[in-house]
Amino acid sequence: MKKTILQSGLLALALVTTFTSCSKKEEGFTINGSIPGQKEGMVYLEFVDGDKSVVKDSAKIVEGKFTFAGKVEEPMRYSIKLKGQEYGKIFVLSNETIGFTAHKDSVYMAKLSGATQDSIYSSYYKNEFKKIQNVAGPVYKLSDSLTQNGKVKLTAEQQAMMDKKWKDLQTMADDLTFKFITSHKDKVAAALVLEDRLVTYGTPEQVKEYFAILTPEIQKSYFGKKINEGIKLNEKTAVGTTAPEFSQTDINGKIVKLSDYKGKYVLVDFWASWCGPCRKENPNVVLAYKTYHDKGFDVLGVSLDDKKNLWEKAIEKDGLTWTHVSDLKGWKNEVAVLYGVKLVPTNYLIGPDGKIVAKNLREEELQSKLKEIFSKS
């Protein structure tokens, strides 16, 4: 959890929005847009789900003005962007009259008025999250200074000091997020913040605890259902459960199965060549491998790369001498999806019996856990 506090889906199976002419304004939404300096052109309204988007409507810009009208079954994430632009303004759309004002070269920074659901959601990042960032910044800076960006090992005293700072920071972040979700438990904003901050960066126990706070209506919402699916997936990969079996090809095209490692302790390590924190953690995994490999410990790297040459170069450069597999589908890596991996690095320590012993062992925690296991054997 130490360094994941500040680190920021699949397409919907059914259409969640219907666009119709609305006889009464309160029955649907109206977006009145203004882009000064953009006299004409096309603007698009897109449904956003994770890193995917679907165009749901388009409108002509006339003298810098445009209008969208329609209806959503529940508040959802949408974006508005100009034709030819990669990024648009992402916001929570609900059935109300919304004002949209943007500069043609920075539509993603548009200002909204009347978007009440989006305003509640945004308030978390303007207030609670900003407070977390203000405290976290100096802690990260101190850590990088003491370790010289990971090149120097901390003394016992320095480690104890940093552990306390990370713990205090986490406690503060949890408290602020918990209070926000509690005070907005009947709003979709609470589910969105829970999905943003806890599903990816929190513990499965926290996610279940915070989800239980939400009202039944929000739990049954689109985002509530997604969170509940994540909870069920986490339960399938909880400590003590049998690790889901999988197979994937290594760098030479040979199929490797998790069951090939039965009888050993194996660290299934999800990483990627483009992941800075992964590359920073790699020397620690190398140390663990060299120390305990002859005693029955192994590592199986699962890469979320999509370019084989970069994957192979990283393996060679970082001296990762264990077996590596990937289907080169990036975040859609089938093993990562099976295990519900939302960020990298993520790892699972699996015992000789195929059951999960521990999750997300980092830095000294990995060494300590392996020392505990192999000192008994």
CSV table of C-alpha atoms in Angstrom, one decimal:
chain,number,residue,atom,x,y,z
A,1,MET,CA,0.0,0.0,0.0
A,2,LYS,CA,3.0,2.3,0.7
A,3,LYS,CA,3.3,4.0,-2.7
A,4,THR,CA,0.0,3.4,-4.3
A,5,ILE,CA,-2.0,6.2,-2.7
A,6,LEU,CA,-1.5,8.7,-5.6
A,7,GLN,CA,-1.4,6.3,-8.5
A,8,SER,CA,-4.6,6.8,-10.7
A,9,GLY,CA,-13.1,-1.5,-18.2
A,10,LEU,CA,-14.9,-3.3,-20.3
A,11,LEU,CA,-17.5,-1.9,-22.7
A,12,ALA,CA,-21.0,-2.0,-21.4
A,13,LEU,CA,-22.9,-5.1,-22.5
A,14,ALA,CA,-26.0,-3.1,-23.1
A,15,LEU,CA,-26.6,0.5,-24.1
A,16,VAL,CA,-27.1,2.5,-21.0
A,17,THR,CA,-28.3,5.6,-22.8
A,18,THR,CA,-31.2,6.4,-25.1
A,19,PHE,CA,-31.2,9.6,-27.0
A,20,THR,CA,-34.7,10.9,-27.7
A,21,SER,CA,-36.3,14.3,-28.2
A,22,CYS,CA,-37.6,15.3,-24.8
A,23,SER,CA,-40.9,17.0,-24.5
A,24,LYS,CA,-40.2,17.9,-20.8
A,25,LYS,CA,-36.8,19.1,-19.7
A,26,GLU,CA,-36.9,17.2,-16.4
A,27,GLU,CA,-37.4,13.9,-18.1
A,28,GLY,CA,-33.9,14.0,-19.6
A,29,PHE,CA,-30.8,16.1,-20.0
A,30,THR,CA,-29.9,19.1,-22.0
A,31,ILE,CA,-26.3,20.2,-22.6
A,32,ASN,CA,-25.9,23.7,-23.8
A,33,GLY,CA,-22.3,24.0,-25.1
A,34,SER,CA,-20.2,27.0,-25.9
A,35,ILE,CA,-16.7,26.9,-27.5
A,36,PRO,CA,-15.7,30.5,-28.2
A,37,GLY,CA,-13.4,30.7,-31.3
A,38,GLN,CA,-14.8,27.5,-32.7
A,39,LYS,CA,-17.3,28.8,-35.2
A,40,GLU,CA,-18.1,25.5,-36.8
A,41,GLY,CA,-17.3,21.8,-36.8
A,42,MET,CA,-18.5,18.6,-35.1
A,43,VAL,CA,-18.6,17.8,-31.4
A,44,TYR,CA,-19.2,14.3,-30.0
A,45,LEU,CA,-20.8,12.9,-26.8
A,46,GLU,CA,-19.2,9.6,-25.8
A,47,PHE,CA,-20.0,7.0,-23.2
A,48,VAL,CA,-16.8,6.3,-21.2
A,49,ASP,CA,-16.1,3.0,-19.4
A,50,GLY,CA,-12.5,2.7,-18.1
A,51,ASP,CA,-10.2,3.3,-21.1
A,52,LYS,CA,-12.9,2.6,-23.6
A,53,SER,CA,-15.4,5.0,-25.1
A,54,VAL,CA,-18.4,4.8,-27.5
A,55,VAL,CA,-19.8,7.7,-29.5
A,56,LYS,CA,-23.5,8.1,-28.5
A,57,ASP,CA,-24.4,11.3,-30.2
A,58,SER,CA,-22.9,14.2,-32.3
A,59,ALA,CA,-23.9,17.8,-32.9
A,60,LYS,CA,-22.9,20.6,-35.3
A,61,ILE,CA,-21.2,23.6,-33.9
A,62,VAL,CA,-22.9,26.8,-35.1
A,63,GLU,CA,-21.2,30.1,-34.2
A,64,GLY,CA,-19.4,28.4,-31.3
A,65,LYS,CA,-22.6,26.9,-29.9
A,66,PHE,CA,-24.0,23.3,-29.7
A,67,THR,CA,-26.7,21.3,-27.9
A,68,PHE,CA,-27.1,17.7,-26.9
A,69,ALA,CA,-30.4,16.4,-25.6
A,70,GLY,CA,-31.3,12.9,-24.4
A,71,LYS,CA,-31.9,10.7,-21.4
A,72,VAL,CA,-29.7,8.5,-19.2
A,73,GLU,CA,-31.1,5.7,-17.1
A,74,GLU,CA,-28.7,6.6,-14.3
A,75,PRO,CA,-25.7,8.9,-13.8
A,76,MET,CA,-22.8,7.7,-16.0
A,77,ARG,CA,-19.4,8.9,-17.2
A,78,TYR,CA,-19.4,10.6,-20.5
A,79,SER,CA,-17.1,12.9,-22.4
A,80,ILE,CA,-17.5,15.7,-24.9
A,81,LYS,CA,-14.8,16.3,-27.4
A,82,LEU,CA,-14.2,17.9,-30.8
A,83,LYS,CA,-13.7,16.0,-34.0
A,84,GLY,CA,-10.0,15.1,-34.4
A,85,GLN,CA,-9.1,15.7,-30.8
A,86,GLU,CA,-7.8,12.7,-28.7
A,87,TYR,CA,-9.1,13.9,-25.3
A,88,GLY,CA,-12.3,15.4,-24.2
A,89,LYS,CA,-13.9,16.6,-21.0
A,90,ILE,CA,-15.0,13.6,-18.9
A,91,PHE,CA,-17.9,14.2,-16.5
A,92,VAL,CA,-20.8,12.5,-14.7
A,93,LEU,CA,-23.9,13.0,-16.9
A,94,SER,CA,-27.3,12.9,-15.3
A,95,ASN,CA,-30.8,14.1,-16.3
A,96,GLU,CA,-30.5,17.9,-15.8
A,97,THR,CA,-29.7,21.0,-17.7
A,98,ILE,CA,-25.9,21.4,-18.0
A,99,GLY,CA,-23.8,24.3,-19.2
A,100,PHE,CA,-20.6,23.5,-21.0
A,101,THR,CA,-17.9,26.1,-21.7
A,102,ALA,CA,-14.5,25.4,-23.2
A,103,HIS,CA,-11.6,26.7,-25.2
A,104,LYS,CA,-11.2,25.0,-28.6
A,105,ASP,CA,-7.7,23.9,-27.8
A,106,SER,CA,-8.4,22.5,-24.3
A,107,VAL,CA,-11.9,21.1,-24.3
A,108,TYR,CA,-10.7,18.6,-21.7
A,109,MET,CA,-10.6,21.5,-19.2
A,110,ALA,CA,-14.1,22.7,-19.9
A,111,LYS,CA,-16.1,24.3,-17.1
A,112,LEU,CA,-19.5,22.9,-16.2
A,113,SER,CA,-22.5,24.4,-14.6
A,114,GLY,CA,-25.6,22.6,-13.4
A,115,ALA,CA,-23.9,19.1,-13.4
A,116,THR,CA,-24.8,18.3,-9.7
A,117,GLN,CA,-23.7,14.7,-9.7
A,118,ASP,CA,-20.4,15.6,-11.3
A,119,SER,CA,-19.9,18.4,-8.9
A,120,ILE,CA,-20.2,16.1,-5.9
A,121,TYR,CA,-17.7,13.7,-7.4
A,122,SER,CA,-15.3,16.4,-8.4
A,123,SER,CA,-15.4,17.8,-4.9
A,124,TYR,CA,-13.5,14.8,-3.5
A,125,TYR,CA,-10.5,15.6,-5.7
A,126,LYS,CA,-10.7,19.3,-5.1
A,127,ASN,CA,-10.8,18.8,-1.3
A,128,GLU,CA,-10.1,15.4,0.3
A,129,PHE,CA,-7.7,14.2,-2.4
A,130,LYS,CA,-5.8,17.5,-2.5
A,131,LYS,CA,-5.2,17.3,1.2
A,132,ILE,CA,-3.8,13.8,0.8
A,133,GLN,CA,-1.5,15.0,-2.0
A,134,ASN,CA,-0.2,17.9,0.0
A,135,VAL,CA,0.9,15.5,2.8
A,136,ALA,CA,2.1,12.7,0.5
A,137,GLY,CA,4.3,14.9,-1.7
A,138,PRO,CA,6.9,15.6,1.0
A,139,VAL,CA,6.8,12.0,2.1
A,140,TYR,CA,7.6,10.7,-1.4
A,141,LYS,CA,10.3,13.4,-1.7
A,142,LEU,CA,11.9,12.3,1.6
A,143,SER,CA,11.8,8.7,0.6
A,144,ASP,CA,13.5,9.3,-2.7
A,145,SER,CA,16.1,11.5,-1.1
A,146,LEU,CA,17.0,8.9,1.6
A,147,THR,CA,17.2,6.0,-0.9
A,148,GLN,CA,18.7,8.1,-3.7
A,149,ASN,CA,15.8,7.0,-5.9
A,150,GLY,CA,16.0,3.4,-4.8
A,151,LYS,CA,19.8,3.0,-5.1
A,152,VAL,CA,20.5,3.0,-1.3
A,153,LYS,CA,19.1,0.8,1.3
A,154,LEU,CA,17.7,2.5,4.4
A,155,THR,CA,19.1,2.0,7.8
A,156,ALA,CA,16.9,0.3,10.4
A,157,GLU,CA,16.2,3.7,12.0
A,158,GLN,CA,15.4,5.3,8.6
A,159,GLN,CA,13.1,2.4,7.7
A,160,ALA,CA,11.2,2.7,11.0
A,161,MET,CA,10.8,6.4,10.4
A,162,MET,CA,9.5,6.0,6.9
A,163,ASP,CA,7.2,3.1,7.8
A,164,LYS,CA,5.5,5.4,10.4
A,165,LYS,CA,5.2,8.2,7.8
A,166,TRP,CA,3.7,5.8,5.2
A,167,LYS,CA,1.3,4.4,7.9
A,168,ASP,CA,0.2,7.9,9.0
A,169,LEU,CA,-0.3,9.0,5.5
A,170,GLN,CA,-2.4,5.9,4.7
A,171,THR,CA,-4.5,6.4,7.9
A,172,MET,CA,-5.2,10.0,6.9
A,173,ALA,CA,-6.1,9.0,3.3
A,174,ASP,CA,-8.4,6.2,4.5
A,175,ASP,CA,-10.1,8.5,7.0
A,176,LEU,CA,-10.8,11.2,4.5
A,177,THR,CA,-12.1,8.8,1.9
A,178,PHE,CA,-14.2,6.9,4.4
A,179,LYS,CA,-15.9,10.2,5.6
A,180,PHE,CA,-16.6,11.3,2.0
A,181,ILE,CA,-18.2,7.9,1.1
A,182,THR,CA,-20.2,7.9,4.3
A,183,SER,CA,-21.5,11.4,3.8
A,184,HIS,CA,-22.4,10.7,0.2
A,185,LYS,CA,-23.5,7.1,0.5
A,186,ASP,CA,-26.7,7.8,-1.5
A,187,LYS,CA,-24.9,9.4,-4.4
A,188,VAL,CA,-23.1,7.8,-7.3
A,189,ALA,CA,-20.1,9.9,-6.4
A,190,ALA,CA,-19.5,7.6,-3.4
A,191,ALA,CA,-19.3,4.5,-5.7
A,192,LEU,CA,-17.1,6.3,-8.2
A,193,VAL,CA,-14.6,7.3,-5.5
A,194,LEU,CA,-14.7,3.8,-4.0
A,195,GLU,CA,-13.9,2.4,-7.5
A,196,ASP,CA,-11.2,5.0,-8.1
A,197,ARG,CA,-9.4,4.8,-4.8
A,198,LEU,CA,-10.1,1.5,-3.1
A,199,VAL,CA,-10.9,-1.1,-5.8
A,200,THR,CA,-7.5,-0.4,-7.4
A,201,TYR,CA,-5.4,0.7,-4.5
A,202,GLY,CA,-7.1,-0.5,-1.3
A,203,THR,CA,-7.4,-3.9,0.3
A,204,PRO,CA,-10.3,-6.3,-0.4
A,205,GLU,CA,-11.4,-5.9,3.2
A,206,GLN,CA,-11.6,-2.1,2.8
A,207,VAL,CA,-13.6,-2.5,-0.5
A,208,LYS,CA,-16.2,-4.7,1.2
A,209,GLU,CA,-16.4,-2.5,4.3
A,210,TYR,CA,-16.9,0.7,2.2
A,211,PHE,CA,-19.3,-1.0,-0.2
A,212,ALA,CA,-21.5,-2.0,2.7
A,213,ILE,CA,-21.9,1.7,3.5
A,214,LEU,CA,-23.5,2.5,0.2
A,215,THR,CA,-27.3,2.6,0.0
A,216,PRO,CA,-29.0,-0.3,-1.7
A,217,GLU,CA,-29.9,1.9,-4.7
A,218,ILE,CA,-26.2,2.9,-5.2
A,219,GLN,CA,-25.1,-0.7,-4.7
A,220,LYS,CA,-27.4,-1.8,-7.5
A,221,SER,CA,-26.2,1.0,-9.8
A,222,TYR,CA,-24.0,0.4,-12.8
A,223,PHE,CA,-20.8,1.3,-10.8
A,224,GLY,CA,-22.1,-0.5,-7.7
A,225,LYS,CA,-22.5,-3.7,-9.7
A,226,LYS,CA,-18.9,-3.3,-11.1
A,227,ILE,CA,-17.6,-2.9,-7.6
A,228,ASN,CA,-19.5,-6.0,-6.4
A,229,GLU,CA,-18.1,-8.0,-9.3
A,230,GLY,CA,-14.6,-6.9,-8.2
A,231,ILE,CA,-15.4,-8.1,-4.6
A,232,LYS,CA,-16.4,-11.5,-5.9
A,233,LEU,CA,-13.2,-11.7,-8.0
A,234,ASN,CA,-11.1,-10.7,-5.0
A,235,GLU,CA,-12.7,-13.5,-3.0
A,236,LYS,CA,-11.5,-16.0,-5.7
A,237,THR,CA,-7.9,-14.8,-5.2
A,238,ALA,CA,-7.9,-14.3,-1.4
A,239,VAL,CA,-5.2,-15.6,0.8
A,240,GLY,CA,-5.9,-19.3,1.6
A,241,THR,CA,-7.8,-20.0,-1.6
A,242,THR,CA,-6.5,-22.2,-4.4
A,243,ALA,CA,-4.9,-19.9,-7.1
A,244,PRO,CA,-6.8,-20.0,-10.4
A,245,GLU,CA,-5.0,-22.2,-12.9
A,246,PHE,CA,-3.7,-20.6,-16.1
A,247,SER,CA,-1.4,-21.1,-19.0
A,248,GLN,CA,0.4,-18.7,-21.3
A,249,THR,CA,3.4,-18.7,-23.7
A,250,ASP,CA,6.9,-17.7,-22.7
A,251,ILE,CA,9.3,-15.6,-24.8
A,252,ASN,CA,10.2,-18.7,-26.9
A,253,GLY,CA,6.5,-19.6,-27.5
A,254,LYS,CA,6.5,-22.5,-25.1
A,255,ILE,CA,3.3,-23.0,-23.1
A,256,VAL,CA,3.8,-22.6,-19.3
A,257,LYS,CA,1.2,-23.6,-16.7
A,258,LEU,CA,0.9,-22.5,-13.1
A,259,SER,CA,0.5,-26.1,-12.2
A,260,ASP,CA,4.0,-26.7,-13.5
A,261,TYR,CA,5.2,-25.1,-10.2
A,262,LYS,CA,3.2,-27.4,-7.9
A,263,GLY,CA,5.4,-28.5,-5.0
A,264,LYS,CA,7.3,-25.2,-4.9
A,265,TYR,CA,6.7,-21.7,-3.5
A,266,VAL,CA,6.2,-19.5,-6.6
A,267,LEU,CA,5.8,-15.8,-6.8
A,268,VAL,CA,3.5,-14.9,-9.7
A,269,ASP,CA,4.7,-11.5,-10.5
A,270,PHE,CA,2.6,-9.2,-12.7
A,271,TRP,CA,4.7,-6.4,-14.2
A,272,ALA,CA,5.6,-4.6,-17.4
A,273,SER,CA,8.7,-3.0,-19.0
A,274,TRP,CA,6.9,0.4,-19.1
A,275,CYS,CA,6.1,0.3,-15.4
A,276,GLY,CA,8.5,2.4,-13.3
A,277,PRO,CA,7.6,1.0,-9.9
A,278,CYS,CA,7.9,-2.5,-11.4
A,279,ARG,CA,11.4,-1.8,-12.6
A,280,LYS,CA,12.3,-0.3,-9.3
A,281,GLU,CA,11.1,-3.4,-7.4
A,282,ASN,CA,12.8,-5.9,-9.8
A,283,PRO,CA,16.2,-5.8,-7.9
A,284,ASN,CA,14.3,-6.9,-4.8
A,285,VAL,CA,12.7,-9.8,-6.6
A,286,VAL,CA,16.1,-10.7,-8.1
A,287,LEU,CA,17.6,-10.8,-4.5
A,288,ALA,CA,14.8,-13.1,-3.3
A,289,TYR,CA,15.2,-15.4,-6.3
A,290,LYS,CA,19.0,-15.7,-5.8
A,291,THR,CA,18.6,-16.2,-2.0
A,292,TYR,CA,15.8,-18.8,-2.0
A,293,HIS,CA,15.7,-20.5,-5.4
A,294,ASP,CA,17.9,-23.4,-4.3
A,295,LYS,CA,15.6,-24.0,-1.4
A,296,GLY,CA,12.4,-24.4,-3.5
A,297,PHE,CA,11.4,-20.8,-4.4
A,298,ASP,CA,10.6,-19.7,-7.9
A,299,VAL,CA,9.2,-16.7,-9.8
A,300,LEU,CA,6.9,-16.7,-12.7
A,301,GLY,CA,6.7,-13.3,-14.4
A,302,VAL,CA,3.5,-12.3,-16.2
A,303,SER,CA,4.0,-9.2,-18.4
A,304,LEU,CA,1.4,-6.7,-19.3
A,305,ASP,CA,3.5,-5.6,-22.2
A,306,ASP,CA,2.2,-5.4,-25.8
A,307,LYS,CA,5.5,-5.1,-27.5
A,308,LYS,CA,7.7,-8.2,-27.4
A,309,ASN,CA,11.0,-6.4,-28.1
A,310,LEU,CA,10.6,-4.0,-25.1
A,311,TRP,CA,9.5,-6.9,-22.9
A,312,GLU,CA,12.6,-9.0,-23.8
A,313,LYS,CA,15.0,-6.0,-23.4
A,314,ALA,CA,13.6,-5.3,-19.9
A,315,ILE,CA,14.1,-8.9,-18.9
A,316,GLU,CA,17.7,-8.9,-20.0
A,317,LYS,CA,18.5,-5.4,-18.6
A,318,ASP,CA,17.1,-6.1,-15.2
A,319,GLY,CA,18.6,-9.6,-15.0
A,320,LEU,CA,15.3,-11.5,-14.5
A,321,THR,CA,16.5,-15.0,-15.0
A,322,TRP,CA,13.3,-16.8,-14.2
A,323,THR,CA,10.5,-17.8,-16.6
A,324,HIS,CA,8.3,-15.1,-18.1
A,325,VAL,CA,5.0,-15.3,-20.0
A,326,SER,CA,2.7,-12.9,-21.8
A,327,ASP,CA,0.0,-12.8,-24.4
A,328,LEU,CA,1.2,-9.3,-25.3
A,329,LYS,CA,-2.3,-7.9,-24.8
A,330,GLY,CA,-1.3,-5.2,-22.4
A,331,TRP,CA,-3.9,-4.6,-19.7
A,332,LYS,CA,-6.1,-7.2,-21.4
A,333,ASN,CA,-3.6,-9.9,-20.6
A,334,GLU,CA,-5.9,-12.9,-19.9
A,335,VAL,CA,-4.1,-13.9,-16.7
A,336,ALA,CA,-4.2,-10.4,-15.4
A,337,VAL,CA,-8.0,-10.3,-16.1
A,338,LEU,CA,-8.4,-13.7,-14.4
A,339,TYR,CA,-6.7,-12.4,-11.3
A,340,GLY,CA,-8.4,-9.0,-11.3
A,341,VAL,CA,-5.1,-7.1,-11.6
A,342,LYS,CA,-5.8,-3.4,-11.7
A,343,LEU,CA,-2.3,-2.1,-11.3
A,344,VAL,CA,1.3,-3.2,-11.5
A,345,PRO,CA,3.4,-4.4,-9.8
A,346,THR,CA,1.1,-6.9,-8.3
A,347,ASN,CA,2.2,-10.3,-7.0
A,348,TYR,CA,0.8,-13.5,-5.5
A,349,LEU,CA,2.9,-15.9,-3.4
A,350,ILE,CA,1.6,-19.4,-4.0
A,351,GLY,CA,2.5,-22.4,-1.8
A,352,PRO,CA,3.5,-26.0,-2.8
A,353,ASP,CA,-0.2,-27.0,-2.4
A,354,GLY,CA,-1.3,-24.4,-5.0
A,355,LYS,CA,-3.0,-22.1,-2.4
A,356,ILE,CA,-2.3,-18.4,-2.1
A,357,VAL,CA,0.0,-17.7,0.8
A,358,ALA,CA,0.3,-13.9,0.5
A,359,LYS,CA,-0.4,-11.0,-1.9
A,360,ASN,CA,1.5,-7.9,-2.9
A,361,LEU,CA,4.7,-8.6,-1.0
A,362,ARG,CA,7.0,-5.6,-1.6
A,363,GLU,CA,10.5,-4.6,-0.6
A,364,GLU,CA,11.5,-5.9,2.8
A,365,GLU,CA,8.1,-7.7,3.2
A,366,LEU,CA,9.0,-10.1,0.5
A,367,GLN,CA,12.3,-10.9,2.1
A,368,SER,CA,10.8,-11.3,5.5
A,369,LYS,CA,8.0,-13.6,4.3
A,370,LEU,CA,10.5,-15.9,2.5
A,371,LYS,CA,12.8,-15.9,5.4
A,372,GLU,CA,9.9,-16.9,7.7
A,373,ILE,CA,8.9,-19.7,5.3
A,374,PHE,CA,12.3,-21.2,4.6
A,375,SER,CA,13.7,-20.9,8.1
A,376,LYS,CA,11.1,-23.5,9.1
A,377,SER,CA,12.1,-26.0,6.4
